[in-house]
Short mmCIF file of C-alpha atoms and ligand atoms in Angstrom, two decimals:
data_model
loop_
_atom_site.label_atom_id
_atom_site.label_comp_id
_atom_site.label_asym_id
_atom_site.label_seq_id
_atom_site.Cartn_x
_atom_site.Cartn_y
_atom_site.Cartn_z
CA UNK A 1 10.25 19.28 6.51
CA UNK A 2 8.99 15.98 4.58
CA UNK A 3 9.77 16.18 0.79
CA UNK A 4 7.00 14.36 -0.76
CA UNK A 5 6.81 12.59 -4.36
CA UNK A 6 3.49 11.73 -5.64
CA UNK A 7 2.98 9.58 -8.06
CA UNK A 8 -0.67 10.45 -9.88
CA UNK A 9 -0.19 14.27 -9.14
CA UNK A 10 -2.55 15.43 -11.82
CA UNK A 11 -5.48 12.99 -10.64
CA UNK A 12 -8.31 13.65 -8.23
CA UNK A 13 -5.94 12.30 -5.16
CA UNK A 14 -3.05 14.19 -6.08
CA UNK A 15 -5.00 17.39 -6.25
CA UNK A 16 -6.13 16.62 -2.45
CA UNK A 17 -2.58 15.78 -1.51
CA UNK A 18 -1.29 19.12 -3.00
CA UNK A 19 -4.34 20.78 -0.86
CA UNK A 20 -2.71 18.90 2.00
CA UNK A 21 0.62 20.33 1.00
CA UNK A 22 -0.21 24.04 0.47
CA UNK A 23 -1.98 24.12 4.20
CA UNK A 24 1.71 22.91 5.74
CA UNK A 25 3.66 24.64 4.13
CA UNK A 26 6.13 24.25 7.03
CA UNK A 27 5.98 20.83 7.84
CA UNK A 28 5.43 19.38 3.53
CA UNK A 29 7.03 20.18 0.98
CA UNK A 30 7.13 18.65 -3.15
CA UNK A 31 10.14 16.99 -4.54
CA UNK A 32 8.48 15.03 -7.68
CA UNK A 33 5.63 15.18 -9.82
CA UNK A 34 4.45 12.36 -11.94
CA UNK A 35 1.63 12.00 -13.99
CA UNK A 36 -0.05 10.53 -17.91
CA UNK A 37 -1.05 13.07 -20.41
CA UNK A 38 -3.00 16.16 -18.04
CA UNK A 39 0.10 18.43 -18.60
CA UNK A 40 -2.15 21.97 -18.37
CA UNK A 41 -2.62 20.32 -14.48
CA UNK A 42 0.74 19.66 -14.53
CA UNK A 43 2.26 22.86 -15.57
CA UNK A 44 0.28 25.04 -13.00
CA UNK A 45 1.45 22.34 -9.96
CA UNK A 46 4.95 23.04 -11.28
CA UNK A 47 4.42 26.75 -11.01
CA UNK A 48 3.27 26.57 -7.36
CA UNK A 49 5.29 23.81 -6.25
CA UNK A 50 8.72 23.86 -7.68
CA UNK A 51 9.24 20.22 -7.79
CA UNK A 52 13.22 18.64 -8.49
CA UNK A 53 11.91 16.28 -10.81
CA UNK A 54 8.49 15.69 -12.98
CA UNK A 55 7.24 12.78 -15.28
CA UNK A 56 4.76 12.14 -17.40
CA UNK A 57 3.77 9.29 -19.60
CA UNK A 58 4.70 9.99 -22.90
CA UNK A 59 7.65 12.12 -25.28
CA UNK A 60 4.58 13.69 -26.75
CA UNK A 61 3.18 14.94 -23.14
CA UNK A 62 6.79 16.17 -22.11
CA UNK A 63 7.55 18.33 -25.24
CA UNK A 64 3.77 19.66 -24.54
CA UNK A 65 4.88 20.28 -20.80
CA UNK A 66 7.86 22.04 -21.94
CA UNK A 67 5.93 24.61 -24.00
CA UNK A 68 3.85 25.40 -21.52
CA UNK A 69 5.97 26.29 -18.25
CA UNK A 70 9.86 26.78 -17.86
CA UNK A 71 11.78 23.64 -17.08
CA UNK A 72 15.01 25.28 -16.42
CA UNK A 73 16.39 23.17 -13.34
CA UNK A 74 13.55 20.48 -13.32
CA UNK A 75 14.66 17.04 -14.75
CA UNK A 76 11.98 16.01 -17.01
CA UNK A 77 11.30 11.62 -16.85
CA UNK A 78 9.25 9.86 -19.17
CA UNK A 79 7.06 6.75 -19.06
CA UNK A 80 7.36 3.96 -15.94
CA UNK A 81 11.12 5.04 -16.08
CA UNK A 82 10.10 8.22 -15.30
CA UNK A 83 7.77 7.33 -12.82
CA UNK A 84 10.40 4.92 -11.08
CA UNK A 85 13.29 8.49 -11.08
CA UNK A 86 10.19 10.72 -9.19
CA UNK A 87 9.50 7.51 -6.89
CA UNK A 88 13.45 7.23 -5.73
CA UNK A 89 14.49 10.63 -6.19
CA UNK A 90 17.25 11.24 -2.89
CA UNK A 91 15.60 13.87 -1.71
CA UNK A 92 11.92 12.59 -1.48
CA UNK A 93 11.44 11.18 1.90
CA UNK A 94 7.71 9.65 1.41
CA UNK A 95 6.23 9.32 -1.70
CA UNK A 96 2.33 9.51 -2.19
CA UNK A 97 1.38 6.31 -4.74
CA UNK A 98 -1.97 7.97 -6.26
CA UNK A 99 -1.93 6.60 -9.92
CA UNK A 100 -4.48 4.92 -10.82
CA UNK A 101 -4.34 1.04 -11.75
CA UNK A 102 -1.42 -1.20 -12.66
CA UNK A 103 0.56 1.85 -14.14
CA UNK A 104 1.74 2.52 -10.28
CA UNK A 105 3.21 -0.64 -9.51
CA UNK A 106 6.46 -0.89 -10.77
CA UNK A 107 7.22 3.00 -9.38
CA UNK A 108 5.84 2.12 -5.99
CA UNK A 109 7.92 -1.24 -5.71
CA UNK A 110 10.79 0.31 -6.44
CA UNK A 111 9.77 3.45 -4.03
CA UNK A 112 9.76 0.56 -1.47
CA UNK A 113 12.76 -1.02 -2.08
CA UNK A 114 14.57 2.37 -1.78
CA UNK A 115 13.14 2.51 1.71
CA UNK A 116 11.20 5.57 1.13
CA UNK A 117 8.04 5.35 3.23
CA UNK A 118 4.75 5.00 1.06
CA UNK A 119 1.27 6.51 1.40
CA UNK A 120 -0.85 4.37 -0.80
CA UNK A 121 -4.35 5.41 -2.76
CA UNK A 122 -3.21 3.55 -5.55
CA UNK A 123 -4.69 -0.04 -4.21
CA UNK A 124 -4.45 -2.08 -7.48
CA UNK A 125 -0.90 -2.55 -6.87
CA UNK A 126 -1.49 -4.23 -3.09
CA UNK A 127 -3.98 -5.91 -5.52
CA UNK A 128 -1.92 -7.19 -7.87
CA UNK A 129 1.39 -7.49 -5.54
CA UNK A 130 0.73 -7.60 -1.95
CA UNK A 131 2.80 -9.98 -0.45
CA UNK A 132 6.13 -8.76 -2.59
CA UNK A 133 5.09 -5.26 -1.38
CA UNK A 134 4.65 -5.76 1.69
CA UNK A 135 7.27 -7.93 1.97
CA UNK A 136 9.81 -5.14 0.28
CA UNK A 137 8.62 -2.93 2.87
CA UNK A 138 9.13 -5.04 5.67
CA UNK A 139 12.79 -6.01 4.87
CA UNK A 140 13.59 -2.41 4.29
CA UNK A 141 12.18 -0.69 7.04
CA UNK A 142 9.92 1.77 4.68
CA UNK A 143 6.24 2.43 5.90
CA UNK A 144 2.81 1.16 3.96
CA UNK A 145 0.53 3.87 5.01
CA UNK A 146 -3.13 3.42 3.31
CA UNK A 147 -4.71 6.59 2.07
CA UNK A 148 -8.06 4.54 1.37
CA UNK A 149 -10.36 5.65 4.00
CA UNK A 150 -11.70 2.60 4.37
CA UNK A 151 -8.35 1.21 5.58
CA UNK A 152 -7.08 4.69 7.01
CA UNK A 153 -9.85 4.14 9.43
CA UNK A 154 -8.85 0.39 10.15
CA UNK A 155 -5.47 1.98 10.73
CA UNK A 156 -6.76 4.29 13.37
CA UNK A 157 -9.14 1.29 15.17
CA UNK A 158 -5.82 -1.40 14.80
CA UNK A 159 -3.48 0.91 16.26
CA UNK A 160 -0.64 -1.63 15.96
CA UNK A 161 -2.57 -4.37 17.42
CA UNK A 162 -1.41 -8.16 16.39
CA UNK A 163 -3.76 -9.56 13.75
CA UNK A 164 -4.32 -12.66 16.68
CA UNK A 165 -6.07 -10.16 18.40
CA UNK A 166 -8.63 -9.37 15.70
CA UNK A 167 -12.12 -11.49 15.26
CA UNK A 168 -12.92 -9.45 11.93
CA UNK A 169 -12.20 -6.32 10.11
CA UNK A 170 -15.07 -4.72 8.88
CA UNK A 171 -14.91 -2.52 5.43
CA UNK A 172 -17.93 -0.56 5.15
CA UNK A 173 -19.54 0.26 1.32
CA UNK A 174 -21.59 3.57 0.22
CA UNK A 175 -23.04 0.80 -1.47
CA UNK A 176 -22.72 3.15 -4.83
CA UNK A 177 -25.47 4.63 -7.57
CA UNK A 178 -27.22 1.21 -7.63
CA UNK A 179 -27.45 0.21 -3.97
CA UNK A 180 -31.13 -0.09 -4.34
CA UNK A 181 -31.80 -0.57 -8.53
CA UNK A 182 -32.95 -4.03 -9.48
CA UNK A 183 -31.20 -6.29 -11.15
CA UNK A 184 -32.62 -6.70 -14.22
CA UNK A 185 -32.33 -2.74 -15.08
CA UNK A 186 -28.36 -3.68 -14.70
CA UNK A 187 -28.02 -3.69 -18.92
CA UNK A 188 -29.45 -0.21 -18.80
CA UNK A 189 -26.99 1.67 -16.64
CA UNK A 190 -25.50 4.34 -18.64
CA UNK A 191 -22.18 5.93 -18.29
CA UNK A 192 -23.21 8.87 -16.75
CA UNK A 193 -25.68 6.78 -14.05
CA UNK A 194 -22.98 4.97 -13.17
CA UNK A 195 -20.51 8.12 -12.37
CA UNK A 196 -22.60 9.83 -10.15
CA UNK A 197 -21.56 8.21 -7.08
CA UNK A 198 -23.61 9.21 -4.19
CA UNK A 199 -21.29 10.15 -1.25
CA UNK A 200 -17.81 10.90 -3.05
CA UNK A 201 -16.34 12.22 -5.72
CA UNK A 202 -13.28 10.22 -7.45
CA UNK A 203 -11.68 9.59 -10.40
CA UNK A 204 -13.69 7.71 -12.99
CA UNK A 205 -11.70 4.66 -12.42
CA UNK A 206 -13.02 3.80 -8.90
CA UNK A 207 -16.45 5.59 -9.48
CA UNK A 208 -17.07 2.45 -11.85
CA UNK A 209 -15.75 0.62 -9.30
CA UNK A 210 -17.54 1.60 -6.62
CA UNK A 211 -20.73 0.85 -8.79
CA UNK A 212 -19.80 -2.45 -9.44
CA UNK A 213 -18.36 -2.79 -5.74
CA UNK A 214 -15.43 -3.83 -7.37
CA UNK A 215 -14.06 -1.15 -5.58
CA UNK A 216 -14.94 -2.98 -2.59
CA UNK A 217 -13.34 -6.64 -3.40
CA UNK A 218 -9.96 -4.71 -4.44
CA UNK A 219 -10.26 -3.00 -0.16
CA UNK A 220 -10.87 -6.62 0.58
CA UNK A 221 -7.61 -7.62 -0.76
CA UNK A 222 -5.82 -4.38 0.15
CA UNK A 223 -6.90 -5.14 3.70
CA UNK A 224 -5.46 -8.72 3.98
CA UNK A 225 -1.87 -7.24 2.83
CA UNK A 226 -1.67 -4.11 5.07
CA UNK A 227 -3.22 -5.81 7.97
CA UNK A 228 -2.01 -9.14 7.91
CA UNK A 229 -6.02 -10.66 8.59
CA UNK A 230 -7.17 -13.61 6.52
CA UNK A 231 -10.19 -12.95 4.01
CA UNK A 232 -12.10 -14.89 5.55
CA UNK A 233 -11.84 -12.38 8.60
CA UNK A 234 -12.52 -9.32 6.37
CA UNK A 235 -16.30 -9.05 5.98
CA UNK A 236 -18.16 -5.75 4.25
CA UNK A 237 -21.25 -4.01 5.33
CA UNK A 238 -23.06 -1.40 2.80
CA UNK A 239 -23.65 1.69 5.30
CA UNK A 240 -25.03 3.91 2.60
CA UNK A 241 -24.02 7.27 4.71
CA UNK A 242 -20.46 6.39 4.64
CA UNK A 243 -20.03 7.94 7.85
CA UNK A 244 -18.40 4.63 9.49
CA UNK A 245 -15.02 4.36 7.46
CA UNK A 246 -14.46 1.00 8.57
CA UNK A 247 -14.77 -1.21 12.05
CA UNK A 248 -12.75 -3.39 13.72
CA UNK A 249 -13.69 -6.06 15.85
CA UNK A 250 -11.81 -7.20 18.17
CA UNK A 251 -11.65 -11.02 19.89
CA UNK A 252 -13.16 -9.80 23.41
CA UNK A 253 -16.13 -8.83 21.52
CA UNK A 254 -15.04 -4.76 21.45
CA UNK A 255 -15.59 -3.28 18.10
CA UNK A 256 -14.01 0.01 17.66
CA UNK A 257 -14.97 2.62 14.66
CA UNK A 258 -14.00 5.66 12.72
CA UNK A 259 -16.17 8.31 11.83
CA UNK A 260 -15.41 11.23 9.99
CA UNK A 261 -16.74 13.68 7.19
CA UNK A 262 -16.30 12.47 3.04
CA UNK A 263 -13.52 14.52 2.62
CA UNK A 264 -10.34 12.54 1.47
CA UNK A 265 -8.30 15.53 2.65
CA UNK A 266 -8.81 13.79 6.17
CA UNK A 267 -7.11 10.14 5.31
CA UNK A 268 -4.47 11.65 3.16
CA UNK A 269 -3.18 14.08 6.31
CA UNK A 270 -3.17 11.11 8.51
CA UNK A 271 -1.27 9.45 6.48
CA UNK A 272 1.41 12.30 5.11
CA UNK A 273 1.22 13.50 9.06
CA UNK A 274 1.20 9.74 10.57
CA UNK A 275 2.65 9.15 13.31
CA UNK A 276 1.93 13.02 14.27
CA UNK A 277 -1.90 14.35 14.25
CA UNK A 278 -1.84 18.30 12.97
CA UNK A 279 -4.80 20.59 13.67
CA UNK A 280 -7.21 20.17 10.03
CA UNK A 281 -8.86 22.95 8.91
CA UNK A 282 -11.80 20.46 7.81
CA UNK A 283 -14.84 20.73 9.87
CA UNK A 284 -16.08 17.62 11.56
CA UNK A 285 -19.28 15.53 11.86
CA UNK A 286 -21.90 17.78 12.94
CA UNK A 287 -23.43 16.01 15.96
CA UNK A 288 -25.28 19.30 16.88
CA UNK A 289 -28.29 17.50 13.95
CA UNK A 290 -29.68 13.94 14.14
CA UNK A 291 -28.18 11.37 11.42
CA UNK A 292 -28.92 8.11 11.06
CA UNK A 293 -26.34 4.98 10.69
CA UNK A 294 -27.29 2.13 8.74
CA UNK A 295 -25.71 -0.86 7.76
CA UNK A 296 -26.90 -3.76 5.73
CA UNK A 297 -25.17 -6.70 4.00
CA UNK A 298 -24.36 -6.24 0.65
CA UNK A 299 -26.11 -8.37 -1.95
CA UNK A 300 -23.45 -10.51 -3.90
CA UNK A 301 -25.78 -11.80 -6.46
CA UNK A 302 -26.55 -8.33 -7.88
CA UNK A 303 -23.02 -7.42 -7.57
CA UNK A 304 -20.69 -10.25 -8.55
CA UNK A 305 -17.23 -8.53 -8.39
CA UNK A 306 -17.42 -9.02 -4.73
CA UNK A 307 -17.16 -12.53 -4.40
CA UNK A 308 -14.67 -12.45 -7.38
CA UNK A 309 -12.51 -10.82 -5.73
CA UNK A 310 -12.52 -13.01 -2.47
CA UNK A 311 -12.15 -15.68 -4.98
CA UNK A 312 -9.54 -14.62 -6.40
CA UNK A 313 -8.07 -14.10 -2.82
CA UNK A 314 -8.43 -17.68 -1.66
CA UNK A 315 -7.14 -18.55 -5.65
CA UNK A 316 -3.71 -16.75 -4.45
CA UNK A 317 -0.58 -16.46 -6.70
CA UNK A 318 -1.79 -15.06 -10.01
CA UNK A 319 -5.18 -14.29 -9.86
CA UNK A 320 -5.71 -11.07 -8.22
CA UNK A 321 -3.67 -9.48 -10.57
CA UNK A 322 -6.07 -11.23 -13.36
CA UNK A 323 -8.42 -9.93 -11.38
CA UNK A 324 -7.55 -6.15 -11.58
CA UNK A 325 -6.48 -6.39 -15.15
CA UNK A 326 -9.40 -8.13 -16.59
CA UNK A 327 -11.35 -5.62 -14.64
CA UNK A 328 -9.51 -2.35 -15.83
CA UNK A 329 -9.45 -3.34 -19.47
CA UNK A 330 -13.59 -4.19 -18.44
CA UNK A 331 -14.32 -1.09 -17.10
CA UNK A 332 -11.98 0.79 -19.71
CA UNK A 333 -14.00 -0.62 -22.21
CA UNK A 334 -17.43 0.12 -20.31
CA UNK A 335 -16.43 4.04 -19.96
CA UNK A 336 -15.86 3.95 -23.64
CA UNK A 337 -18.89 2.45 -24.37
CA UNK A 338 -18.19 -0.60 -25.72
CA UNK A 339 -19.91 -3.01 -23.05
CA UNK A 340 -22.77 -3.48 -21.59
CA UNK A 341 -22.25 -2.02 -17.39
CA UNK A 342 -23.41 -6.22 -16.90
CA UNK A 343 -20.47 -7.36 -19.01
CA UNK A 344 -17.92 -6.14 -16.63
CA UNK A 345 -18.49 -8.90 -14.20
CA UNK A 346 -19.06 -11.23 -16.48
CA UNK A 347 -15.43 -10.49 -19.00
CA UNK A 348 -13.38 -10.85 -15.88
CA UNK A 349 -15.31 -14.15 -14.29
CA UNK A 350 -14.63 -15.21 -17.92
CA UNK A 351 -11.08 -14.60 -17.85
CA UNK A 352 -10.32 -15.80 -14.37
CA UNK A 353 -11.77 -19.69 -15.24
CA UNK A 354 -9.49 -19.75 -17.59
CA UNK A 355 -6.38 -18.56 -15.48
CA UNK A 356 -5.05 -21.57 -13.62
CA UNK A 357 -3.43 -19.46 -10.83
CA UNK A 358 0.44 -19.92 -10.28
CA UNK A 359 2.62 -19.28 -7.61
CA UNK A 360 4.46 -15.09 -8.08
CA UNK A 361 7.95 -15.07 -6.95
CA UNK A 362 8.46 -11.71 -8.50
CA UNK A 363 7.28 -8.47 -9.86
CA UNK A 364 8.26 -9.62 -13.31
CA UNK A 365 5.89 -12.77 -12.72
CA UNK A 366 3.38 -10.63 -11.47
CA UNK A 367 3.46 -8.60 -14.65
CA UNK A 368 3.38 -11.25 -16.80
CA UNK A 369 -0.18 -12.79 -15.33
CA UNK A 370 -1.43 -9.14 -15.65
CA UNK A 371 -0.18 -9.18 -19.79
CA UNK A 372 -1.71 -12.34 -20.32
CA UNK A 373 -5.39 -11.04 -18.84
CA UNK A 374 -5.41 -8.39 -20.48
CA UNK A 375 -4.59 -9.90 -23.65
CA UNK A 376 -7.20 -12.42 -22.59
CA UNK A 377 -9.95 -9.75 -21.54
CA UNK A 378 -9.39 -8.10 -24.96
CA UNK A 379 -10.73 -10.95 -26.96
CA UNK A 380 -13.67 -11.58 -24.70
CA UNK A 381 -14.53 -7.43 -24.80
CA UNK A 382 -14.42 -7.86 -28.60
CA UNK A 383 -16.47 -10.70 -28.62
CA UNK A 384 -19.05 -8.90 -26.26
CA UNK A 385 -18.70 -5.59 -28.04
CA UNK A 386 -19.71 -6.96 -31.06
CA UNK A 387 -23.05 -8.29 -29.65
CA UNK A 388 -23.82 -5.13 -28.44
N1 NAP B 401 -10.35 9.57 -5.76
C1 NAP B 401 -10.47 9.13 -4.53
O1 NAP B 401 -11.13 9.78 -3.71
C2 NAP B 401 -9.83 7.82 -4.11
C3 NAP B 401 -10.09 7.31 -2.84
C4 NAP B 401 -9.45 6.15 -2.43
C5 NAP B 401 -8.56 5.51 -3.28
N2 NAP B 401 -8.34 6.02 -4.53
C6 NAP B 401 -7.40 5.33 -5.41
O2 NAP B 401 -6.39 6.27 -5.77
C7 NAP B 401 -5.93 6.03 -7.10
C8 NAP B 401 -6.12 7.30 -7.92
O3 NAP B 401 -7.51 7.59 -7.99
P1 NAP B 401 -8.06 8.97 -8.56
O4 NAP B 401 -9.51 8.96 -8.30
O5 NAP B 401 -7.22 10.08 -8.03
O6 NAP B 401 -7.79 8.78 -10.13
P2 NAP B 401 -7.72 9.89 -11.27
O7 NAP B 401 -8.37 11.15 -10.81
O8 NAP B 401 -8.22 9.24 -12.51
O9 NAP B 401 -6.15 10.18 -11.38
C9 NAP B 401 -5.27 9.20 -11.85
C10 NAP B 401 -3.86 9.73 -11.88
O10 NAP B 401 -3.02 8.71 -12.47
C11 NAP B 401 -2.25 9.33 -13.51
N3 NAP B 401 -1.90 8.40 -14.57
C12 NAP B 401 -2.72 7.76 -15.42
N4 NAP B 401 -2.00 7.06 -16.32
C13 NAP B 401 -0.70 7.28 -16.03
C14 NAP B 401 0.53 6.83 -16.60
N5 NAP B 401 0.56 6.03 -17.67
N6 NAP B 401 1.69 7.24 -16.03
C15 NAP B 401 1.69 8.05 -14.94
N7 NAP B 401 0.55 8.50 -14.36
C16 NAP B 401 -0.61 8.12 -14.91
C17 NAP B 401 -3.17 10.42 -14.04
O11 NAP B 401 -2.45 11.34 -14.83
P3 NAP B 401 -3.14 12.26 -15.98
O12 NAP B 401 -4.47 12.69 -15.45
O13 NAP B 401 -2.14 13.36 -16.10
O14 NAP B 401 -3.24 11.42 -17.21
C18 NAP B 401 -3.70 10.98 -12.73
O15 NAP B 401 -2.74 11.82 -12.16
C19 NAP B 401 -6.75 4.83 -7.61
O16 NAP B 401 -6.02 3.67 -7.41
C20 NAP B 401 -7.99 4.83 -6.72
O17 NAP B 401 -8.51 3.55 -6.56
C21 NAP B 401 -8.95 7.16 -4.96
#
């Protein structure tokens, strides 16, 4: 029996993960629950799950939690201390990171550092901290399993394989809502345009993300730290039935592929189930009717977070984590309507020229670049949501 503690439980990951959970009920079992402010969500996984230990982000949400299901014999965390109790709890022997953005860093560090193994969704913090992460988990013996299926699949294709022995990895893109939309209909994308992603459906976090193919440039980044492979070595292709999960080619010319069904059910059990395969009750492709597989390259000039984020790769140090704050105060401020969809590329080029990136020696450092973007990012969204 693995006890599991996911970080993000409430969220549109977590809900897959508990799916995960309830169809092994032999083999999986919950020790912790964290999530924000969705404590109806949260109350109902308590019922069914009888976790140790819960958190959730603020006094406010806790005494709401409390009201609404019996706590008796559940400790209760709040905030990133919280978070950081579910992530190291004793009994918890992998915990699922599935928050969304920088909120999931500290918790999955320190998840890391107890050795607990780690199955990651939650790629802004690989963003933000890769080489401390990677290096925790190195020094302490804990597995970095990806939950992204992008990287699940390069997982499955890499199979352990040295990084010497790879020409490229090869991240493949839906391509998102505006694969085909011109460019100069970009300061017309509404909200709801933009969160009606064509092959999966996410939190609204990423669904931006994937619009903007931000979503992309952070997998970019998350690839170099799990698999060791120098950007320049990690190319994307937009294969708009998202049927490919990823490629890897290898030096000898071989390039091996995953294919599966949209379902994140699939890259979550690999990972929770990893090294093990167990018998999914998720059908498979359908090879029985024709499909077709395309791939194209994607266009950087109509979406610009791409190459920002391999910028900010080759940058090093600081500036991927100004990278993914500048871009979730952007996008925050984009779902609330405050920007233009075409500012979000442009606040965060903004506020990496003037970030001279410095070496990170520690978490704390790594924090304190991602305080000083956002604080940054703030007075350029004001600036652009006045002029809107
Ligand atoms: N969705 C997917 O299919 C998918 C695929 C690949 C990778 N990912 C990655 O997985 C992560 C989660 O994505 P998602 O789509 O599941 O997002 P989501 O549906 O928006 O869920 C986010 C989760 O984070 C929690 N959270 C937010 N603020 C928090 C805080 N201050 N403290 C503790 N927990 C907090 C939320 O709790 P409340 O709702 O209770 O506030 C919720 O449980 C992201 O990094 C995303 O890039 C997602």
């Amino acid at each position: 029996m693995k006890g599991l503690s996911i970080l993000g439980a409430t969220g549109s990951v977590g809900a897959n993960v508990l799916r995960i959970v309830e169809a092994f009920p032999d083999r999986l079992s919950v020790v912790g629950l964290s999530a924000g402010g969705n404590v109806e969500r949260l109350a109902e996984q308590v019922v069914r799950h009888k976790p140790r230990i819960v958190s959730v982000a603020t006094r406010e949400a806790s005494e709401a939690l409390a009201r609404l299901v019996d706590l008796r014999g559940v400790r209760v965390g709040i905030g990133q201390d919280g978070s950081v109790e579910v992530a190291t709890h004793a009994e918890a022997r992998m915990v699922v990171a599935a928050a969304v953005g920088a909120v999931g860093l500290v918790p999955t560090y320190r998840a890391l550092e107890a050795g607990k193994d780690v199955a990651l969704a939650n790629k802004e913090t690989l963003v933000m901290a890769g080489e401390l992460m990677v290096a925790r988990a190195r020094a302490r013996g804990a597995r970095l399993l990806p939950i992204d299926s992008e990287h699940c699949a390069l997982h499955q294709c890499l199979d352990g394989r040295a990084p010497e022995e790879v020409r490229r990895l090869v991240l493949t893109a839906s391509g998102g809502p505006f694969r085909t939309r011109p460019r100069d209909t970009f300061g017309k994308v509404t909200r709801e345009e933009a969160l009606n992603h064509p092959t999966w459906n996410m939190g609204p976090k990423i669904t931006i993300d994937s619009a903007t193919l931000m979503n992309k440039g952070l997998e970019v980044i998350e690839a170099r730290w799990l698999f060791g492979v120098p950007a320049e070595r990690v190319a994307v292709l937009v294969h708009p039935q998202s049927v490919v999960h990823s490629m890897v080619e290898f030096v000898d010319g071989t390039v091996l592929a995953q294919l599966g069904v949209t379902d994140m059910r699939l890259p979550i059990q690999y990972a929770l189930s990893y090294p093990q395969r167990w018998e999914a009750a998720i059908p498979g492709l359908d090879f029985t009717k024709a499909f077709k597989l395309d791939f194209d390259v994607p266009d950087h000039n109509r979406f610009p977070c791409l190459p920002l984020a391999y910028r900010a790769l080759e940058s090093g140090g600081s500036m991927p984590a100004v990278l993914n704050a500048a871009n979730e105060e952007a996008v925050a401020a984009f779902l609330a309507g405050r920007i233009p969809f075409t500012a979000i590329p442009e606040s965060i080029e903004e506020v990496m020229d003037a970030h001279p990136a410095s070496s990170v020696r520690d978490l704390q450092e790594v924090l304190e670049a991602d305080a000083w973007a956002r604080r940054r990012c703030g007075e350029t969204l004001v600036r652009r949501s006045a002029a809107v």
